Amino acid sequence: MSDHYAIAIIGSGPAGLSACANAIKQGLSCILLEAQPQFANTVQHYQKGKWVMDEPAVLPLRSDLPFHANTREAVLDTWQEHITEQQLNIHYNAEVTAISGQKGNFALHLKADNDETIIYAEQVILSIGIQGNLRQLSAQICDPEISIATRSSDKQRPLVEYQLDDPLAFEGETILVIGAGDSAIENALALAEQNQVLLINRRGEFTRAKQANNDAILQAISQEKLECHYSTRPVSIIPHPHDGNAIQATLKTPEGQAKITCDRVIARLGATPPRAFLEACGIGFPDDNKASAPILNGHYESTVPGLYLIGAVAAYPLIKQALNQGYEVIEFILGHDIAPADEPLLIEKFRRLPAFHSVDTTLDMIRLNMPLLSGLTNPQLREFLRTSEVHYPEPGEVIFKYNDYSNTFFSIIYGEVRISVNREDASQIVTLRQGQFFGELGLISGRRRTSTVYAGSGQQCVLIETPRPTMLKLINASPVAKAQIDQIFVLRAIQTSIAPEIPASDLAAVVYSSRIESYAPGDVIFREGDPGDCLHLIRSGSVTVSRENAGNEVVSSYVAAGNYVGETALLSNSPRSVTVRAAVATETVRLDGTAFMALLDKSPALRKRLETRFRTNLAQQTMAESQPQTGNMISFLVAQGLGEASDVLLIDESLCIHCNNCEVACAATHEGTSRLDREAGPTFASLHVPTSCRHCEHPRCMKDCPPDAIHRADNGEVYIADNCIGCGNCEKNCPYGVIQMTGKKQKHTSLWLRLLFGVEYAKIEAVGEPKAVKCDMCKDLHTGPACVRACPTGAALRASPEQFMERQ
């Protein structure tokens, strides 16, 4: 081993191998140092038979190291052949313990084969990956010191395992897999071949997985090859108290706590960068958060000149991107003018920007002007922008309207937008300018847009529109971004729901003292008789308000996201007079009572408005106590799913003459298949809830749709597109039984229905492969839902839960 090199590369993963291959091709003296006894140690530890994907598909492969989608074994064999043919200078069991010096004369302190030595390099490339720093469950959930014996032997193993090398080693076991990323999905799929697998996803969807893995897990769930529990997290994992070879896991689910017994727990929770080592090398980070990526420029150079980071340690773990980075970093070191592989895609997005010069200058501008994105590395920011759309609206052009049902997120790159925050007072306009963002209310709550936003006049407006999955990925990856979005959400939610006339500066104390709280269905947010020390603004979900009367809990009202509860006790300085419960999984913003009352002292108009609302609520509670039937009806409707509905079909049985026109009209509009069953469904008093779609705020039918065929229109309609493959996943996931699988129909024309609705009535038997069908609220008919229009007595009513509750 020589002791002087032009380039030293640390880590022989895909990025390091690619960099080494290009360095040798360019005639540079290069050494590749690997702490393990084998190259690509992370890939070597993929589960046996794992299919290694070559995403992102839109990017070309630049590296000299061959790579295409294949099994783990085939990929490694190909790389081994290339290593041998190109005679890459790899030294194994060579752990770098420290890096000192500066560009042109770095000293790398090695611990190799139990000897300590120093080698020198002009430039250093770190491609060490992050899998040596696996995230683990907290000690409060699982004591890492406790072990358990397997059923087949007395060999001890930890309660929770964080790596899976060979899924075929386990058979006939009940295995709990915790996680929602690629590793968790791949482990769960492989284990499910010969085990009973339960997959725990703390969120409502798979936001961190590659598209192919997302499709594969959804298909496996639909085929009942494994179970998936969404919005669920572990509370405790302990040895089973009555079975020494089993494990007992307590889970917090949307329905409450549940205990399960299993043979094995595998947690794939991702990994964090080896920050202590990087900081010891002098590399800077944007903040103190342990999950933050190191600061890099557009050429992968860190804050230490001549010290470069590529691959997973640079917060970009995809193999193809790592290979490209390995190739590119050598080109950058040599001073070659080479653009990243995604350059043409980003140029097309940004070419209309005012004074556009290059992608690099645009990225610098976005990072400088958008605090939300300032902590992202260049690869992260490029990925964020690749999946987003750039818009150049004309002055006054509407971006989205009040009551639209969209959930994308907007960042303002140039110009300004104006937000109409009060439909009853057009003069109440909030102006947002370059560097700010909007759309977070719809993104988080799942409710309709609460305002109309349009491009401002004057300077050209340029917006980045980011889809919900990308935003969720950003929020999950960047605590700084999450904190900023939450803070702005609280501010704007207060302005929208409570105090539209109060400037942001006067709300600072209330926003600062607030906190976000989560509740499962049925959880008590506050109880009658509790001290009134706060106000709860409902961020997502909905709640019921009740009061005890003669030993019974009488529901007086239903309150949806975007509203608030708890002001009565604050204003009257008395204990809570009602009990508020989460109707569905709910998040609230808890506003501190002291800070809020201080705000009221400064704003007599706001106090007066809240006192008026307080008197109205008191009258409603009194009315509910005198008419318990209304409260019972609200309880009944919440039990039927109105707590998560955005639109529901109700039938007043006192007016219904059972003519069935509603079903006939529905069938006439939808090729012969009625999307509602009038007779089915429960009834309370004279109110009947037929089997028809509720168009839920966060539709469960969307979660496991492999072809992504279920969508939500701007007006709120949840509908199924033509690319449905008939897997039946949505039918299984819908808790209200409103989705049916049916083939296409042979048609004949009913003249009076064609004249009435302008469509043909398809009848007779279903033919062809079945596909999913459900109510789409007749979204293609400008005249509105056919079922309501066909009712001769007005018995059929479609309304949002809030609209219906207001009528009671």
XYZ file of N, CA and C in Angstrom, residues 105 195 240 361 364 385 445 502 526 571 649 689 787:
39
model
N -3.535 17.868 1.180
C -2.717 17.099 2.114
C -3.560 16.607 3.288
N -44.785 -17.364 6.453
C -45.090 -16.963 7.826
C -46.343 -16.102 7.830
N -43.690 -12.604 26.511
C -45.070 -12.943 26.857
C -45.120 -13.485 28.288
N -27.871 28.060 -9.910
C -28.225 29.361 -9.340
C -29.678 29.370 -8.871
N -29.782 27.588 -5.536
C -29.260 28.495 -4.504
C -30.310 29.539 -4.130
N -37.865 18.904 -6.269
C -38.302 19.688 -7.424
C -38.677 18.802 -8.608
N -55.394 18.822 7.118
C -56.725 18.497 7.638
C -57.511 17.573 6.734
N -56.969 39.853 13.320
C -55.812 40.073 14.187
C -54.521 39.861 13.389
N -61.578 16.912 26.597
C -61.764 17.395 27.965
C -63.144 16.956 28.439
N -64.143 31.902 28.823
C -64.826 33.192 28.918
C -65.588 33.343 30.225
N -75.491 10.765 1.789
C -76.869 10.703 1.334
C -77.742 10.263 2.498
N -79.977 6.077 6.658
C -78.673 6.227 6.008
C -78.502 5.062 5.041
N -79.705 11.010 -7.881
C -80.585 10.407 -6.877
C -81.447 11.479 -6.204
